[in-house]
Amino acid sequence: YLLFYSCAIIVITKFTVDAAASIRRPIHSVICKVALNYWLALSVLNRFDITQIKMYEWNVALGEALRNVFVPQWVGAVMKTIVFWKGELPWISVKAAIMCLMPHGNDRYISIGVFYLVLPFLLLSIVTVLSALGLAIRRVCKAMFKFSRTLGKSGPGPIGFMRRTAHMSVEAFSRNLNNEPRLLSIWRVFDGATIGVAPRFISFMHDMIPVYVTTLYLIWSPVTDTMLELLECEIFEIPMASGAKMLSRRWVFDPDLVCYSGMHTSLTVIAVIGLLVWTVGAPVLGLYILHRGKATSRLNDAQFLRRYGFLYLGFEEHCWYWEALKRAQALAYGVVSTWPLGDVKARLVM
């Protein structure tokens, strides 16, 4: 799961930095983000049980009429195969895996909450290790087999470049590395150059900024959904010994837990921390960075585009904040789908 996410992050980051480095702005990075936003908007529908909505008579009649629509035989065979294998090989989610590993209910719920709370940290660490490992492997292969070409973009010779920048400070050195060859268009490489550990580490961390931005963007949805699920409560009718019924707010995923008391208090604390830090904090931080870039007229700067372009590439310049609005819209979708705001039909209307 984490490796899959990490690989997807690196691929999408490559698309983004390619778009940032090109005057023509390749469209594939924009298409990726549009597709992700579209999927995010539709994913909320999975939370609703559409079968609970009563169909009108004319819809029922229309359904009866559509039963006679011709479907090619090969399409029917493919659908039957998909249904068969979906039933035989059910999808194993992270939550299901944690629940299988944890024998006790309370431990499982806490473990799921803590896992998704620290998931961004885990992914940030894994993509950092994978990136450093990839650079190290490339360097070893370069030394062993004497590769004559780099995997990144062409640029000025590294030896001459290092001589020209030998007198510069660490900060100036890092700023002048933008035209150096890069691995997967992301990480700068120093073929044939001997530099210190500190400049190399600083350059690596600067190159990791777009990777980190993409990581926080992609992990936003599953973390937010899980945090909202920890707060998802409904009002249940509890039968009393006298025959009367008492209304009690219970957690949807385990009605034995009374909301905001006992064990659910710990889940509430985890959810609130996750929502404040990741759901709200990450988009606000990105909005602040873009605001600073707009104020200093750096939105079209190549270095700024490479680092933070994922947040606004594809939008008009005056709509640099639009990605934050999309995050707020997605959060509203999640609140409507998890908060007790009425029946299924009322929530869908919202």
PDB file of N, CA and C in Angstrom, residues 133-171:
ATOM      1  N   LEU A 133      17.556   6.372  -2.103  1.00  0.00           N
ATOM      2  CA  LEU A 133      18.034   5.071  -2.570  1.00  0.00           C
ATOM      3  C   LEU A 133      18.198   5.064  -4.083  1.00  0.00           C
ATOM      4  N   GLY A 134      17.241   5.663  -4.790  1.00  0.00           N
ATOM      5  CA  GLY A 134      17.353   5.736  -6.239  1.00  0.00           C
ATOM      6  C   GLY A 134      18.572   6.514  -6.690  1.00  0.00           C
ATOM      7  N   LEU A 135      18.838   7.638  -6.036  1.00  0.00           N
ATOM      8  CA  LEU A 135      20.027   8.417  -6.375  1.00  0.00           C
ATOM      9  C   LEU A 135      21.306   7.646  -6.057  1.00  0.00           C
ATOM     10  N   ALA A 136      21.299   6.936  -4.922  1.00  0.00           N
ATOM     11  CA  ALA A 136      22.487   6.167  -4.546  1.00  0.00           C
ATOM     12  C   ALA A 136      22.746   5.038  -5.537  1.00  0.00           C
ATOM     13  N   ILE A 137      21.680   4.340  -5.946  1.00  0.00           N
ATOM     14  CA  ILE A 137      21.837   3.248  -6.916  1.00  0.00           C
ATOM     15  C   ILE A 137      22.362   3.785  -8.240  1.00  0.00           C
ATOM     16  N   ARG A 138      21.823   4.920  -8.660  1.00  0.00           N
ATOM     17  CA  ARG A 138      22.293   5.507  -9.910  1.00  0.00           C
ATOM     18  C   ARG A 138      23.768   5.881  -9.819  1.00  0.00           C
ATOM     19  N   ARG A 139      24.161   6.427  -8.688  1.00  0.00           N
ATOM     20  CA  ARG A 139      25.556   6.828  -8.519  1.00  0.00           C
ATOM     21  C   ARG A 139      26.485   5.616  -8.542  1.00  0.00           C
ATOM     22  N   VAL A 140      26.061   4.531  -7.882  1.00  0.00           N
ATOM     23  CA  VAL A 140      26.875   3.316  -7.873  1.00  0.00           C
ATOM     24  C   VAL A 140      26.983   2.732  -9.276  1.00  0.00           C
ATOM     25  N   CYS A 141      25.845   2.676  -9.980  1.00  0.00           N
ATOM     26  CA  CYS A 141      25.864   2.146 -11.353  1.00  0.00           C
ATOM     27  C   CYS A 141      26.736   3.010 -12.257  1.00  0.00           C
ATOM     28  N   LYS A 142      26.666   4.309 -12.044  1.00  0.00           N
ATOM     29  CA  LYS A 142      27.486   5.208 -12.850  1.00  0.00           C
ATOM     30  C   LYS A 142      28.965   4.949 -12.621  1.00  0.00           C
ATOM     31  N   ALA A 143      29.318   4.711 -11.367  1.00  0.00           N
ATOM     32  CA  ALA A 143      30.725   4.458 -11.053  1.00  0.00           C
ATOM     33  C   ALA A 143      31.180   3.088 -11.547  1.00  0.00           C
ATOM     34  N   MET A 144      30.285   2.089 -11.477  1.00  0.00           N
ATOM     35  CA  MET A 144      30.674   0.724 -11.845  1.00  0.00           C
ATOM     36  C   MET A 144      30.754   0.536 -13.353  1.00  0.00           C
ATOM     37  N   PHE A 145      29.801   1.028 -14.071  1.00  0.00           N
ATOM     38  CA  PHE A 145      29.711   0.746 -15.507  1.00  0.00           C
ATOM     39  C   PHE A 145      30.090   1.935 -16.387  1.00  0.00           C
ATOM     40  N   LYS A 146      30.479   3.046 -15.781  1.00  0.00           N
ATOM     41  CA  LYS A 146      30.957   4.202 -16.543  1.00  0.00           C
ATOM     42  C   LYS A 146      29.931   4.653 -17.576  1.00  0.00           C
ATOM     43  N   PHE A 147      28.715   4.878 -17.108  1.00  0.00           N
ATOM     44  CA  PHE A 147      27.694   5.341 -18.035  1.00  0.00           C
ATOM     45  C   PHE A 147      28.125   6.672 -18.648  1.00  0.00           C
ATOM     46  N   SER A 148      27.856   6.847 -19.925  1.00  0.00           N
ATOM     47  CA  SER A 148      28.279   8.052 -20.633  1.00  0.00           C
ATOM     48  C   SER A 148      27.180   9.098 -20.752  1.00  0.00           C
ATOM     49  N   ARG A 149      26.001   8.761 -20.296  1.00  0.00           N
ATOM     50  CA  ARG A 149      24.919   9.738 -20.373  1.00  0.00           C
ATOM     51  C   ARG A 149      24.102   9.693 -19.105  1.00  0.00           C
ATOM     52  N   THR A 150      23.419  10.728 -18.810  1.00  0.00           N
ATOM     53  CA  THR A 150      22.604  10.813 -17.607  1.00  0.00           C
ATOM     54  C   THR A 150      21.172  10.448 -17.933  1.00  0.00           C
ATOM     55  N   LEU A 151      20.374  10.234 -16.868  1.00  0.00           N
ATOM     56  CA  LEU A 151      18.957   9.918 -17.043  1.00  0.00           C
ATOM     57  C   LEU A 151      18.086  11.158 -17.023  1.00  0.00           C
ATOM     58  N   GLY A 152      18.693  12.306 -16.764  1.00  0.00           N
ATOM     59  CA  GLY A 152      17.883  13.523 -16.658  1.00  0.00           C
ATOM     60  C   GLY A 152      18.031  14.385 -17.887  1.00  0.00           C
ATOM     61  N   LYS A 153      17.803  15.672 -17.700  1.00  0.00           N
ATOM     62  CA  LYS A 153      17.845  16.620 -18.801  1.00  0.00           C
ATOM     63  C   LYS A 153      19.287  17.011 -19.084  1.00  0.00           C
ATOM     64  N   SER A 154      19.516  17.448 -20.323  1.00  0.00           N
ATOM     65  CA  SER A 154      20.842  17.906 -20.674  1.00  0.00           C
ATOM     66  C   SER A 154      21.098  19.276 -20.067  1.00  0.00           C
ATOM     67  N   GLY A 155      22.330  19.554 -19.787  1.00  0.00           N
ATOM     68  CA  GLY A 155      22.671  20.839 -19.191  1.00  0.00           C
ATOM     69  C   GLY A 155      24.152  21.086 -19.337  1.00  0.00           C
ATOM     70  N   PRO A 156      24.677  22.131 -18.728  1.00  0.00           N
ATOM     71  CA  PRO A 156      26.107  22.415 -18.813  1.00  0.00           C
ATOM     72  C   PRO A 156      26.928  21.342 -18.135  1.00  0.00           C
ATOM     73  N   GLY A 157      28.156  21.178 -18.585  1.00  0.00           N
ATOM     74  CA  GLY A 157      29.028  20.162 -18.017  1.00  0.00           C
ATOM     75  C   GLY A 157      29.206  20.354 -16.534  1.00  0.00           C
ATOM     76  N   PRO A 158      29.136  19.271 -15.742  1.00  0.00           N
ATOM     77  CA  PRO A 158      29.192  19.404 -14.296  1.00  0.00           C
ATOM     78  C   PRO A 158      30.529  19.909 -13.787  1.00  0.00           C
ATOM     79  N   ILE A 159      31.655  19.498 -14.451  1.00  0.00           N
ATOM     80  CA  ILE A 159      32.952  19.937 -13.958  1.00  0.00           C
ATOM     81  C   ILE A 159      33.082  21.446 -14.111  1.00  0.00           C
ATOM     82  N   GLY A 160      32.754  21.949 -15.314  1.00  0.00           N
ATOM     83  CA  GLY A 160      32.822  23.383 -15.529  1.00  0.00           C
ATOM     84  C   GLY A 160      31.869  24.140 -14.633  1.00  0.00           C
ATOM     85  N   PHE A 161      30.736  23.571 -14.423  1.00  0.00           N
ATOM     86  CA  PHE A 161      29.747  24.215 -13.550  1.00  0.00           C
ATOM     87  C   PHE A 161      30.286  24.317 -12.133  1.00  0.00           C
ATOM     88  N   MET A 162      30.894  23.245 -11.640  1.00  0.00           N
ATOM     89  CA  MET A 162      31.421  23.258 -10.284  1.00  0.00           C
ATOM     90  C   MET A 162      32.559  24.267 -10.149  1.00  0.00           C
ATOM     91  N   ARG A 163      33.357  24.423 -11.201  1.00  0.00           N
ATOM     92  CA  ARG A 163      34.416  25.421 -11.136  1.00  0.00           C
ATOM     93  C   ARG A 163      33.835  26.828 -11.085  1.00  0.00           C
ATOM     94  N   ARG A 164      32.769  27.058 -11.836  1.00  0.00           N
ATOM     95  CA  ARG A 164      32.173  28.392 -11.853  1.00  0.00           C
ATOM     96  C   ARG A 164      31.509  28.736 -10.543  1.00  0.00           C
ATOM     97  N   THR A 165      31.044  27.725  -9.802  1.00  0.00           N
ATOM     98  CA  THR A 165      30.302  27.979  -8.567  1.00  0.00           C
ATOM     99  C   THR A 165      31.120  27.683  -7.320  1.00  0.00           C
ATOM    100  N   ALA A 166      32.423  27.465  -7.477  1.00  0.00           N
ATOM    101  CA  ALA A 166      33.240  27.095  -6.320  1.00  0.00           C
ATOM    102  C   ALA A 166      33.301  28.207  -5.285  1.00  0.00           C
ATOM    103  N   HIS A 167      33.196  29.469  -5.731  1.00  0.00           N
ATOM    104  CA  HIS A 167      33.310  30.588  -4.810  1.00  0.00           C
ATOM    105  C   HIS A 167      31.986  30.958  -4.156  1.00  0.00           C
ATOM    106  N   MET A 168      30.887  30.309  -4.538  1.00  0.00           N
ATOM    107  CA  MET A 168      29.564  30.696  -4.055  1.00  0.00           C
ATOM    108  C   MET A 168      29.288  30.122  -2.679  1.00  0.00           C
ATOM    109  N   SER A 169      28.345  30.750  -1.997  1.00  0.00           N
ATOM    110  CA  SER A 169      27.873  30.221  -0.724  1.00  0.00           C
ATOM    111  C   SER A 169      26.982  29.019  -0.977  1.00  0.00           C
ATOM    112  N   VAL A 170      26.594  28.328   0.103  1.00  0.00           N
ATOM    113  CA  VAL A 170      25.727  27.163  -0.042  1.00  0.00           C
ATOM    114  C   VAL A 170      24.398  27.564  -0.660  1.00  0.00           C
ATOM    115  N   GLU A 171      23.831  28.711  -0.222  1.00  0.00           N
ATOM    116  CA  GLU A 171      22.533  29.140  -0.742  1.00  0.00           C
ATOM    117  C   GLU A 171      22.635  29.492  -2.222  1.00  0.00           C
TER     118      GLU A 171
END
